[in-house]
Short mmCIF file of C-alpha atoms in Angstrom, two decimals:
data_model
loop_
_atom_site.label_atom_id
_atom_site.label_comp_id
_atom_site.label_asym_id
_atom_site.label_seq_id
_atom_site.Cartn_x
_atom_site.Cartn_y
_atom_site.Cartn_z
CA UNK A 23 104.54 -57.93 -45.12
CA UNK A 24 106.50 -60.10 -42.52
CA UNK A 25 108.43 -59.00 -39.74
CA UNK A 26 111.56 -58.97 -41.51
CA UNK A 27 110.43 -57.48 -44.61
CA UNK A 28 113.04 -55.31 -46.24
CA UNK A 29 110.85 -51.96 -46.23
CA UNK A 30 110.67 -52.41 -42.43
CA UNK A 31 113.86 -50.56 -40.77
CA UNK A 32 116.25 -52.62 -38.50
CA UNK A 33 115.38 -50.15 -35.26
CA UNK A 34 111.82 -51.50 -34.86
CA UNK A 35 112.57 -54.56 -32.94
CA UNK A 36 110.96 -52.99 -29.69
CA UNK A 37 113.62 -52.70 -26.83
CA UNK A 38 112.37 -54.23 -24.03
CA UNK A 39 115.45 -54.22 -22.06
CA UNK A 40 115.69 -50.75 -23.07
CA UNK A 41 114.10 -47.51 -20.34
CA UNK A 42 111.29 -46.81 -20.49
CA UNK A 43 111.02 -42.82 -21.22
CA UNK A 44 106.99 -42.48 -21.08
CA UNK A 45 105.26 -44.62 -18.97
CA UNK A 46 100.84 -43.94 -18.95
CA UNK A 47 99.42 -45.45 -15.64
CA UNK A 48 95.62 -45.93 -16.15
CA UNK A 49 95.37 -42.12 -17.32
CA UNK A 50 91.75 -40.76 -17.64
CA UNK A 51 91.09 -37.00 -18.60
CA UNK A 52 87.72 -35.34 -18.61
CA UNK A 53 86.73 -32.33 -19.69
CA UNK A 54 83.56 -31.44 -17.92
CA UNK A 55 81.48 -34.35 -18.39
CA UNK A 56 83.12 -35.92 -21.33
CA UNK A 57 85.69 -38.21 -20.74
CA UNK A 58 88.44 -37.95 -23.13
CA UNK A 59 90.78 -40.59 -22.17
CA UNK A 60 89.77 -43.59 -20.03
CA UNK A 61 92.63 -45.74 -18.29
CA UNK A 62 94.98 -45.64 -20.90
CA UNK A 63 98.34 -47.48 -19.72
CA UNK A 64 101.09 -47.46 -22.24
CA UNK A 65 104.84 -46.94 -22.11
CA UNK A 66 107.48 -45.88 -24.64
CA UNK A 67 111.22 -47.14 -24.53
CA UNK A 68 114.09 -45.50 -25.24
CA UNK A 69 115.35 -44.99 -28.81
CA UNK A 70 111.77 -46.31 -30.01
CA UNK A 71 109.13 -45.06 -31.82
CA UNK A 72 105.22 -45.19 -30.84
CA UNK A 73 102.80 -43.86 -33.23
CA UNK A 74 98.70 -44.02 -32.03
CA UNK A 75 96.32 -44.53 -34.32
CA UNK A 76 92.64 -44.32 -34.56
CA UNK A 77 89.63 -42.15 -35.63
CA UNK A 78 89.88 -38.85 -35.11
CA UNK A 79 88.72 -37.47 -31.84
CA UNK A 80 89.59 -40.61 -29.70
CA UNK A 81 91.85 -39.06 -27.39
CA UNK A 82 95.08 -39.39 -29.30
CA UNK A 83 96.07 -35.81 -29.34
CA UNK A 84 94.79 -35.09 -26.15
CA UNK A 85 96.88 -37.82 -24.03
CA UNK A 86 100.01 -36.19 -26.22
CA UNK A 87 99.50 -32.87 -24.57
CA UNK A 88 99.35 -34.40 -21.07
CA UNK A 89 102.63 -35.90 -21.84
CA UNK A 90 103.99 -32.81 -21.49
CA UNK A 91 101.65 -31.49 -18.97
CA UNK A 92 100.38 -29.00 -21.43
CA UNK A 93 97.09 -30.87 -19.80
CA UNK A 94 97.15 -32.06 -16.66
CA UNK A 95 95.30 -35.53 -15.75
CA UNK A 96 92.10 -36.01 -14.23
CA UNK A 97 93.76 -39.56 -12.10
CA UNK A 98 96.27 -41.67 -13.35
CA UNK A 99 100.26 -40.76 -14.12
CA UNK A 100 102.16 -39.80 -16.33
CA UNK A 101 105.81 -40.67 -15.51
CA UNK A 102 108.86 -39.02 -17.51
CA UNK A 103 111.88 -40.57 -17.24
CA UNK A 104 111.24 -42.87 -13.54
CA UNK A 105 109.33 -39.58 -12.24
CA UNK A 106 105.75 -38.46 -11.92
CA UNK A 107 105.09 -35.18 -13.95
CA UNK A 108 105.14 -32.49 -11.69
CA UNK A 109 101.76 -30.51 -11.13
CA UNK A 110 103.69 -26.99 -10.10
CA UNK A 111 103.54 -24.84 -13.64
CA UNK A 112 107.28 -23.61 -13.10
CA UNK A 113 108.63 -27.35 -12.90
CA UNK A 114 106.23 -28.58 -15.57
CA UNK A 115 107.77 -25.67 -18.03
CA UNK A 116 111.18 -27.26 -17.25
CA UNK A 117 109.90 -31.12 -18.26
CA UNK A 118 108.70 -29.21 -21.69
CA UNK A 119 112.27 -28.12 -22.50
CA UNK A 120 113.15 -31.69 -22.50
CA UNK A 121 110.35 -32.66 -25.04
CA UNK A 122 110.40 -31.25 -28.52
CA UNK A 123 106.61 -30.71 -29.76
CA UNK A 124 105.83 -30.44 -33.23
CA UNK A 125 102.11 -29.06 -33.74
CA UNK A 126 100.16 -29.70 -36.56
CA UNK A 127 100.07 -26.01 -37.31
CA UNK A 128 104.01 -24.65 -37.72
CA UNK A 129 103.48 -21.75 -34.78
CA UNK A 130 106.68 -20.18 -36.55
CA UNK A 131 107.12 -16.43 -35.30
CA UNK A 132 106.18 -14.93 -38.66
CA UNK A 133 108.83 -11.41 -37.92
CA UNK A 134 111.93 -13.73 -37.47
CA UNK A 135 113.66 -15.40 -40.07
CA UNK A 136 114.23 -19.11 -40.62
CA UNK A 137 117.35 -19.43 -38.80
CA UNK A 138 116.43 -17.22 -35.74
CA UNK A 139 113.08 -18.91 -35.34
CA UNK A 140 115.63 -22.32 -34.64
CA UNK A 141 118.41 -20.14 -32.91
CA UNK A 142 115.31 -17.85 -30.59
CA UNK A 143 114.96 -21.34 -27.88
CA UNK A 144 118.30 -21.95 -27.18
CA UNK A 145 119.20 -18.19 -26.64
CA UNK A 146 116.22 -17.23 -24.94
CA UNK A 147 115.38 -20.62 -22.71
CA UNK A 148 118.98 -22.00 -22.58
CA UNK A 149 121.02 -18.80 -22.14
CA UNK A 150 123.08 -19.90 -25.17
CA UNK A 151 125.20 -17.40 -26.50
CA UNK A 152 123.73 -15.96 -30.03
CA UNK A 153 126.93 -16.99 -31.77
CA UNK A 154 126.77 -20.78 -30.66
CA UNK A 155 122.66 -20.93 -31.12
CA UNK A 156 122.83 -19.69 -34.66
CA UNK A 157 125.82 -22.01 -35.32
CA UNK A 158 123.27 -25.20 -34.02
CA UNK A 159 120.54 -23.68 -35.98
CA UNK A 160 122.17 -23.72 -39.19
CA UNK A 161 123.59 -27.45 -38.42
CA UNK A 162 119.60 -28.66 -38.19
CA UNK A 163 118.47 -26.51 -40.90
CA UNK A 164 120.98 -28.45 -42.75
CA UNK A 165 119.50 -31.85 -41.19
CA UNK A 166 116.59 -30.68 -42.81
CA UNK A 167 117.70 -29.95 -45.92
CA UNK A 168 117.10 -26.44 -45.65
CA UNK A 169 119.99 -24.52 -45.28
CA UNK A 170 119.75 -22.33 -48.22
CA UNK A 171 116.41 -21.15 -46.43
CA UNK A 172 118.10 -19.84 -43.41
CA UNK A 173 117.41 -16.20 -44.37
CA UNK A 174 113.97 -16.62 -46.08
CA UNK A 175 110.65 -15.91 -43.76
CA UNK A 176 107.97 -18.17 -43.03
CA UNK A 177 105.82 -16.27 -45.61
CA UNK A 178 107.95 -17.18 -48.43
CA UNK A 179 108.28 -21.39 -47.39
CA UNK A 180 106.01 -23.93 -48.18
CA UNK A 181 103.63 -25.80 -45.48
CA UNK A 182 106.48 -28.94 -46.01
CA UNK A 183 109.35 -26.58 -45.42
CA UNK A 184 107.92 -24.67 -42.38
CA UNK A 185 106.99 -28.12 -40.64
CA UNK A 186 110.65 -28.91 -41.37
CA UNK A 187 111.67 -25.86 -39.55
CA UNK A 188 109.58 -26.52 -36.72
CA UNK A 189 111.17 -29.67 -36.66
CA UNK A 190 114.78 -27.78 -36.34
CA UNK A 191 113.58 -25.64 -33.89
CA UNK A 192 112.44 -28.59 -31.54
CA UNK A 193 115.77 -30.54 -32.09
CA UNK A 194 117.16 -27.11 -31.13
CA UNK A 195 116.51 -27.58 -27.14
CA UNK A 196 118.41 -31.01 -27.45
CA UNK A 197 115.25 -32.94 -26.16
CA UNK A 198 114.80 -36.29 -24.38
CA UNK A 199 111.65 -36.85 -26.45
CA UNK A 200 110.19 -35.54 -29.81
CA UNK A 201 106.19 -35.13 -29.91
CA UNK A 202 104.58 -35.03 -33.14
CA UNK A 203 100.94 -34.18 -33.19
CA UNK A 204 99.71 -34.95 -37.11
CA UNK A 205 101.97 -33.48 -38.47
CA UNK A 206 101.32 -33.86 -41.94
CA UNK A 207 98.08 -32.81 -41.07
CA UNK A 208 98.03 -29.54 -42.59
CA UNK A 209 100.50 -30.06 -45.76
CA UNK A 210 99.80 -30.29 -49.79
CA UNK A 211 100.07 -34.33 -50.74
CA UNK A 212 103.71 -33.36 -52.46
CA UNK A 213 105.20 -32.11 -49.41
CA UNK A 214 104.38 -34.46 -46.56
CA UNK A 215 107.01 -36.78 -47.92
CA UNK A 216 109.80 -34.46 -47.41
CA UNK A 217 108.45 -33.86 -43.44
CA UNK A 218 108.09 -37.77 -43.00
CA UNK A 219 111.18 -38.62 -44.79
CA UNK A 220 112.95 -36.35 -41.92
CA UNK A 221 111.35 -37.95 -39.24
CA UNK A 222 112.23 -41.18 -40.68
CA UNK A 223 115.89 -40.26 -40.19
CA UNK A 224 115.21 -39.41 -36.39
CA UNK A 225 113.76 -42.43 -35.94
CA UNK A 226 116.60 -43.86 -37.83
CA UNK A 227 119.29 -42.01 -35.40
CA UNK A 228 117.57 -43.27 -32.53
CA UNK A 229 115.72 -40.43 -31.23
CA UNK A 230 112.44 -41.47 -29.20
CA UNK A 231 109.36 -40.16 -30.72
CA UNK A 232 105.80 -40.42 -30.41
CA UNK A 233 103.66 -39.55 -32.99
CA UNK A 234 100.03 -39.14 -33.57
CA UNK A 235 99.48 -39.74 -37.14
CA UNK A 236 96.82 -40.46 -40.09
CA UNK A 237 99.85 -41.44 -42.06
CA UNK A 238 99.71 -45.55 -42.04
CA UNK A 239 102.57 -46.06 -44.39
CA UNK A 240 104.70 -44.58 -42.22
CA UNK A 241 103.31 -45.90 -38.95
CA UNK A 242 103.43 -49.34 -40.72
CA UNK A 243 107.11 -49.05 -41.78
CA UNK A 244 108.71 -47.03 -38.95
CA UNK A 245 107.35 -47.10 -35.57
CA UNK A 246 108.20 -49.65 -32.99
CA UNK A 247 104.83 -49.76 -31.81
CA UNK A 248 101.12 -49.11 -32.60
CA UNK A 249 98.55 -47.99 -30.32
CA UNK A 250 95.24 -47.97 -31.86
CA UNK A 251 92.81 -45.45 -29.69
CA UNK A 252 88.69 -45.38 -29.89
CA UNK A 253 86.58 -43.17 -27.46
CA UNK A 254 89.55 -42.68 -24.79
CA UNK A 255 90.56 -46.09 -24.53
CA UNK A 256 93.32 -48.57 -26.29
CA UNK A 257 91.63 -50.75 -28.15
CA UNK A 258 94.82 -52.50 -29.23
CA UNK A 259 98.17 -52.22 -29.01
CA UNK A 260 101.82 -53.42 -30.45
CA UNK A 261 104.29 -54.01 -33.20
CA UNK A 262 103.06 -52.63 -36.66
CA UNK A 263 103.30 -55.97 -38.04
CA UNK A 264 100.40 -57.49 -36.16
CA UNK A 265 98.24 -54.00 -35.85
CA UNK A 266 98.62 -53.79 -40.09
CA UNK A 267 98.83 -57.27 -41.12
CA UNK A 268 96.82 -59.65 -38.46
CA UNK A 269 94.67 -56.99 -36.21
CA UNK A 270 92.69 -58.92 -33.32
CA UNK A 271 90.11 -56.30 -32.62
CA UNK A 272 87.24 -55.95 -35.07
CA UNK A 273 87.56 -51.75 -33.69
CA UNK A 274 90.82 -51.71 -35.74
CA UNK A 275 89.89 -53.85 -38.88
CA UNK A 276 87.14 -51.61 -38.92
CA UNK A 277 89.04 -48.04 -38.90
CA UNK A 278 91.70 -49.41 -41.03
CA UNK A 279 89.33 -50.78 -43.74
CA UNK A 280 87.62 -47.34 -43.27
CA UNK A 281 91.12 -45.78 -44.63
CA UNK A 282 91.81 -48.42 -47.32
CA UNK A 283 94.53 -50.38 -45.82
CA UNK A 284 95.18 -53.47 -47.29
CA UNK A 285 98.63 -54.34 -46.12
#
């Protein structure tokens, strides 16, 4: 595939005059001993899409949850927006609001239906008024295809259509910043396309995302940029055209021909 390859969509010329929203400045984190991420220095523009690669257990999900401060470094920064992440809990829990997560396991409350598990942030966190939440809930579930599940429980969806409600309930807080941790992970082969086809669109719509994913099709035709992770440290990094097609680093011909990619 070239760079201008039909399949490829028109938002993944990477911005570089664009923000930066995520910036990683030589970010190590150890846990005990082990050192789970060593130096890694990355950024992420605005309106662009990173996904990081690699085997599992390199770090990926790990430096995703210190975006958010969900873990907090061992040295290095982590800087949201032109500002360090803040180390006091009650300031960190305000940088979370602005960054949707989406976990590889749905974390849907089980006793609430599909609508009030969207409406439940905005009310509760936001101090929205019940009316105006559930009116914004039912305008995602219908980004998601999935308004005629607004009164159905999480017991009665499939893995694909609770993902896609997690995904509503994230876009619920309005963030700066969606986080997806694998999140096809967990999902039957016939209904990660309908979760990836969504996230597709936010890409699409500009919304900056980074995403840790086993899904190479997708990293190959949406994101803006590739970062390819092994034992806590970038191995390689940048646009999906050179990471798929013409890889520098034996590490990544290696884990790719590991998966079967052939381009």
């Amino acid at each position: 595939m070239s760079a201008d390859d039909p399949m490829l969509t028109s938002h993944q010329r990477r911005g570089a005059d664009l923000p930066p929203v995520v910036v990683y400045e030589e970010v190590r984190k150890l846990f005990g001993d082990f050192v789970a991420l060593d130096g890694v220095s990355i950024q992420v523009n605005q309106g662009e899409v990173m996904c990081l690669i690699g085997p599992s257990g390199s770090g990926k999900s790990t430096l995703l949850r210190c975006t958010n401060a969900l873990e907090v470094v061992s040295s290095g920064r982590v800087i949201f927006e032109g500002k360090p992440l803040p180390s006091n809990e009650t300031e960190a829990r305000k940088i979370r609001q602005r960054m949707g997560m989406v976990f590889q396991n749905f974390e849907l409350f089980p006793h609430k239906s599909t609508l009030d598990n969207v409406a439940i942030g905005p009310i509760t966190v936001l101090g929205m008024k019940e009316g105006d939440a559930r009116a914004r809930a039912m305008k995602l579930l219908d980004k998601v295809g999935l308004t005629d599940k607004a009164g159905s429980f999480p017991s009665s969806l499939s893995g694909g259509q609770q993902q896609r409600v997690a995904i509503a309930r994230a876009l619920a807080m309005e963030p700066d910043v969606m986080l997806f941790d694998e999140p096809t992970s967990a999902l039957d082969p016939e209904t990660i396309g309908e979760v990836l086809n969504v996230m597709k669109q936010l890409a699409e719509e500009g919304m900056t995302m980074i995403v840790v994913t086993h899904e190479m099709t997708f990293a190959r035709r949406v994101a803006n940029w590739v970062v390819v992770f092994d034992h806590g440290k970038v191995v390689e990094q940048g646009p999906p055209e050179q990471i798929f097609d013409a890889p520098t680093c034996d590490r990544t011909r290696d884990f790719l021909g590991h998966l079967g990619w052939n381009g």
